[in-house]
XYZ file of C-alpha atoms in Angstrom:
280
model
C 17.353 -51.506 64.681
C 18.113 -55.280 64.636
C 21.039 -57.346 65.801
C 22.567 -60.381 63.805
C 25.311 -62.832 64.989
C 28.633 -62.910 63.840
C 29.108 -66.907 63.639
C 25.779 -67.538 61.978
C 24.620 -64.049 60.666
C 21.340 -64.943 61.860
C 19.462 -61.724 61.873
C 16.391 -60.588 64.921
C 13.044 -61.345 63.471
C 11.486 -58.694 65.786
C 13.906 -55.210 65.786
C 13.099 -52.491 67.343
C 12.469 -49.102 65.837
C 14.860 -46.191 66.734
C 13.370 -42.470 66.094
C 15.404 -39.404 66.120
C 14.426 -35.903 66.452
C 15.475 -32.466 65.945
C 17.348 -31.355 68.802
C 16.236 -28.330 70.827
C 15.452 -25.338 68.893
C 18.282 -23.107 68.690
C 16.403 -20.722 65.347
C 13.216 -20.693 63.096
C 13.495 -19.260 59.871
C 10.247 -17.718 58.545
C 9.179 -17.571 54.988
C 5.882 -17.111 53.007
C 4.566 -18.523 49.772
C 4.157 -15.523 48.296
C 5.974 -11.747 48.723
C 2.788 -10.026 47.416
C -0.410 -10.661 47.510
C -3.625 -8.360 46.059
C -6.181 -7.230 48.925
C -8.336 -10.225 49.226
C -5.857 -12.836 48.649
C -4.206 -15.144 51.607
C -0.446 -15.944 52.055
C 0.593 -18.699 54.157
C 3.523 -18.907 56.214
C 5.984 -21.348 57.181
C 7.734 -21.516 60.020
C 11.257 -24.117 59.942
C 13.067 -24.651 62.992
C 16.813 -25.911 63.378
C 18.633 -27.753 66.124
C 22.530 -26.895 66.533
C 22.940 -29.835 63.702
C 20.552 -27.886 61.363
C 18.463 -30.820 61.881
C 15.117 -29.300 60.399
C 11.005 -29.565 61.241
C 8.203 -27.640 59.992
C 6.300 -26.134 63.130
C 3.314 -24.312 63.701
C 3.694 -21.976 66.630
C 1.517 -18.662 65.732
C 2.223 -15.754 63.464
C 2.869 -11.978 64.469
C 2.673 -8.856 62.057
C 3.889 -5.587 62.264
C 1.872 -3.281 61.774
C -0.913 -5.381 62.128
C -3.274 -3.475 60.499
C -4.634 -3.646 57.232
C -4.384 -7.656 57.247
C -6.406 -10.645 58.978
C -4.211 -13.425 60.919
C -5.955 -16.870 61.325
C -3.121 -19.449 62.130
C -0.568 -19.404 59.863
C -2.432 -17.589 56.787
C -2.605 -14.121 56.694
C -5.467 -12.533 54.215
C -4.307 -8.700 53.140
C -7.384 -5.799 53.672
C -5.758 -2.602 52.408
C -2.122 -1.596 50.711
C 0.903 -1.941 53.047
C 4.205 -3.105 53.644
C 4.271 -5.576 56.890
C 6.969 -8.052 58.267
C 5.706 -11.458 59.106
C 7.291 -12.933 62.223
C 7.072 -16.604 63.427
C 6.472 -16.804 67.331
C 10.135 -18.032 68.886
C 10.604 -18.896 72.594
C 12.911 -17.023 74.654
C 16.390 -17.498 73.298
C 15.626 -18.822 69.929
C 16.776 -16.793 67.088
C 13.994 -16.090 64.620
C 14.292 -14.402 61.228
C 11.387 -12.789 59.443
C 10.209 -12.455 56.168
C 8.490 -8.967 54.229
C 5.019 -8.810 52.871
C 3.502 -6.628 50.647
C -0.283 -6.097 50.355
C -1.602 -4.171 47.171
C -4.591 -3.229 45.652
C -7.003 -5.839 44.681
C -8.383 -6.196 40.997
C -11.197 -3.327 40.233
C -14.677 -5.037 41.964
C -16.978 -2.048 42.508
C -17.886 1.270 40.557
C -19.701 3.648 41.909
C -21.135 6.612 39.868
C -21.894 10.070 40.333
C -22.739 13.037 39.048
C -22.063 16.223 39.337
C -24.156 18.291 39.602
C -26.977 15.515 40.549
C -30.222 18.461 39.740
C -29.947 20.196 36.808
C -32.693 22.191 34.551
C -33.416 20.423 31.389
C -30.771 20.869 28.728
C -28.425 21.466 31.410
C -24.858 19.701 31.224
C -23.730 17.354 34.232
C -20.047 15.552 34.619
C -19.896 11.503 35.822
C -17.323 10.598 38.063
C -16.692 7.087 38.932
C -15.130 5.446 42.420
C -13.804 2.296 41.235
C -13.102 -0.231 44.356
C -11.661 -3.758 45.216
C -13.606 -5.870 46.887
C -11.419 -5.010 50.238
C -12.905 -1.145 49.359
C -9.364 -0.281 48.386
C -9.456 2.969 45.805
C -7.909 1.432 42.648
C -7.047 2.610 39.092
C -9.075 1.707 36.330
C -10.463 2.313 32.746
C -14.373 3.040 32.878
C -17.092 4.605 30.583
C -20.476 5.931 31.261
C -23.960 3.784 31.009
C -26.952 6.133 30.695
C -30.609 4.880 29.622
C -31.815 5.818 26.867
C -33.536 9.175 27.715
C -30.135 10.626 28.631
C -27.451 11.451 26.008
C -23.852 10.851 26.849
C -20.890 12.609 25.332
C -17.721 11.322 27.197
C -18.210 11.863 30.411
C -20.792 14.547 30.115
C -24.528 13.883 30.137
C -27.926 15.551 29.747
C -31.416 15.066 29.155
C -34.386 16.437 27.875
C -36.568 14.642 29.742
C -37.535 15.641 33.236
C -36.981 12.630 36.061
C -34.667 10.963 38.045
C -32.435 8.861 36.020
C -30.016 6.064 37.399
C -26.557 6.365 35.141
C -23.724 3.887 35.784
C -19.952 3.471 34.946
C -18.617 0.001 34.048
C -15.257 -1.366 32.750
C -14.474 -0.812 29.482
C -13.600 -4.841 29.390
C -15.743 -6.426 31.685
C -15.651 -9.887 33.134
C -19.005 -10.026 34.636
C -18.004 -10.116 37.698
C -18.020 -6.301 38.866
C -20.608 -4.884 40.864
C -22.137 -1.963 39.635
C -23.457 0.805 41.867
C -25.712 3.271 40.031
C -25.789 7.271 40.807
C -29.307 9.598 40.541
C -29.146 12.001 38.055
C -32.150 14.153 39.015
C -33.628 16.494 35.608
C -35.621 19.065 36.633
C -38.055 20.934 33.842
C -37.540 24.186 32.604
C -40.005 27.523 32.438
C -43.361 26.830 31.375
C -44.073 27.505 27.378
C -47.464 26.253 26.780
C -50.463 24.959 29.105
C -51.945 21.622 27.392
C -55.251 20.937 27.911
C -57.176 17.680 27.695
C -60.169 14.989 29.724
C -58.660 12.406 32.196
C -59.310 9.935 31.135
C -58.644 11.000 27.660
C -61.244 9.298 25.484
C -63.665 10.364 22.308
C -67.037 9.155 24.109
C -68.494 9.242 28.320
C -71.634 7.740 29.313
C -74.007 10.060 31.614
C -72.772 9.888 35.173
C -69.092 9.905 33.988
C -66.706 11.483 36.159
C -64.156 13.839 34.285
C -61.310 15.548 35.286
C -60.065 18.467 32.467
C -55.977 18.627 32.960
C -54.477 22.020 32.160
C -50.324 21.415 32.706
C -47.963 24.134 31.999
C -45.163 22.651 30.330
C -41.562 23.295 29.363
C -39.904 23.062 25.848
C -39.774 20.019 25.894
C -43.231 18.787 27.137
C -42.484 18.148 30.645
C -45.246 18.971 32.846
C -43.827 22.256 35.326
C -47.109 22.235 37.218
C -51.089 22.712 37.103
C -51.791 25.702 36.247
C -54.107 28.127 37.998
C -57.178 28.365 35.759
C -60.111 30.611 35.616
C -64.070 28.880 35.570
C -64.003 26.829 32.329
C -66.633 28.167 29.715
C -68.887 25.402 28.579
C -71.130 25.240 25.853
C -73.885 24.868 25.789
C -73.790 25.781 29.133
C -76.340 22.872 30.474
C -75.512 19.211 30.771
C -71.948 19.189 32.955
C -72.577 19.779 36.716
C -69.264 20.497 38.402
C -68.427 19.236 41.732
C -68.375 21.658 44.689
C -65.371 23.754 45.213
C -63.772 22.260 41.804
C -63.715 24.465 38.310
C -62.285 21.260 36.690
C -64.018 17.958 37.773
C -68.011 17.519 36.709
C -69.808 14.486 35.610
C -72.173 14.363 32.447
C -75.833 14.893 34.027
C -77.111 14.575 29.922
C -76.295 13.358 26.918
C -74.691 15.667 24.126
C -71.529 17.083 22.737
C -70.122 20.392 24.813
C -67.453 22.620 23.698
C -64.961 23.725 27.140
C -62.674 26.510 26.849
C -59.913 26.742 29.697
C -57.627 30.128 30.269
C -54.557 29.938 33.171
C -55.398 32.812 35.530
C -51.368 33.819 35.303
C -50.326 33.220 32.108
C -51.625 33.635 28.674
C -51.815 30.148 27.822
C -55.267 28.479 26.978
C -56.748 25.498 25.270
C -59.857 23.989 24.017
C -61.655 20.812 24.508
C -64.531 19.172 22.753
């Protein structure tokens, strides 16, 4: 403010500076920028006070929810965990009337899927069903389109999956549309093989010519249908011919070394089955 003089209207080169401020507090009105906000996301609040004149100023004086779980309160933001319905309440001093303002937390946007199957051991040939837990990033259940990712020794038919092909396979869900930015959590889909059929028979290693002093295993795996090995088989003493030339290692009947050069002829017979083979 400045003065000036009537007879000359000369005016003070120098005036002083007048501030007014809100009166005391008499309410604080609270609002937020948002009325919903996804699990993950942060509102902030604002907190307005009034003076009897409804003279106004933005203030910062803390935050209360209720309930307070399922959210996170730094300052005047509040970030939402889990699905709720909370009232936001800025802190008042005794006497001051303060209003508050409703906020809704929901379910983020689909983050993680998780896949499983059931059952997770089956027999080869056997059927299995994939289930998927599809997440926020808050681990919030959520709703969401999915289909099944299986490599390529397991078949897929919907949700249903087998294989032929005895291991432990990792299958997956995924969105239907991703974005690239999900995180995929693969399930063990364990294939077990089925009843022997047939003992194969061959050297380890498995090559048409040994030098003398060779070491040589002969294999004899019963396998399923589908050539998955079930086991080795229990075999009785291999016949060789001619019968000179291999000497066998103590307390084996399937590992020798070649003490002489020549060609042999080996024939192997499971002890509990009727399956055999030949080797030359």
């Amino acid at each position: 403010m400045a003065w000036r003089t009537l007879e000359t209207g000369a005016v003070d080169e120098s005036p002083a500076v007048l501030k007014v401020t809100i009166g005391k507090m008499v309410r604080i009105e609270t609002s937020r920028d948002k009325p919903e906000l996804n699990a993950g996301d942060t509102a902030i609040t604002t907190c307005l006070a009034y003076d009897l004149f409804d003279n106004t100023e933005e203030i910062e004086p803390g935050i209360e929810v209720d309930p307070g779980t399922g959210v996170v309160v730094e300052g005047q933001s509040i970030t939402g965990e889990a699905p709720g319905s909370h009232v936001v309440t800025c802190v008042g001093e005794k006497g001051v009337e303060v209003t508050s303002a409703d906020l809704t937390v929901v379910e983020g946007v689909p983050y993680k899927y998780t896949a499983s199957a059931t059952p997770d051991t089956v027999t080869v040939g056997e059927m299995a069903e994939v289930s998927c837990a599809v997440e926020d990033d808050q681990g919030n259940p959520v709703l969401a389109d999915w289909e099944v990712q299986v490599p390529d020794e397991v078949t897929a038919t919907g949700i249903k999956i087998y294989s032929t092909v005895a291991d432990t396979h990792k299958i997956k869900c995924a969105p239907i549309v991703p974005t690239g930015e999900e995180k995929l959590v693969a399930g063990d889909f364990t294939v077990e093989p089925g009843p022997p059929v047939n003992m194969l028979v061959y050297p380890k290693p498995d090559k048409a010519n040994f030098c003398m002093g060779d070491p040589v295993q002969i294999k004899h795996d019963l396998v399923d249908e589908y050539g998955n090995v079930v086991e080795q088989a229990l075999i009785d003493p291999i016949i060789v011919e001619p019968a000179e030339g291999l000497e066998f290692q103590p307390n084996k009947t399937d590992k020798f070394i070649f003490a002489e050069e020549g060609n042999w002829h080996l024939e192997v017979q499971a002890t509990d089955y009727e399956y055999g083979g030949e080797v030359d």
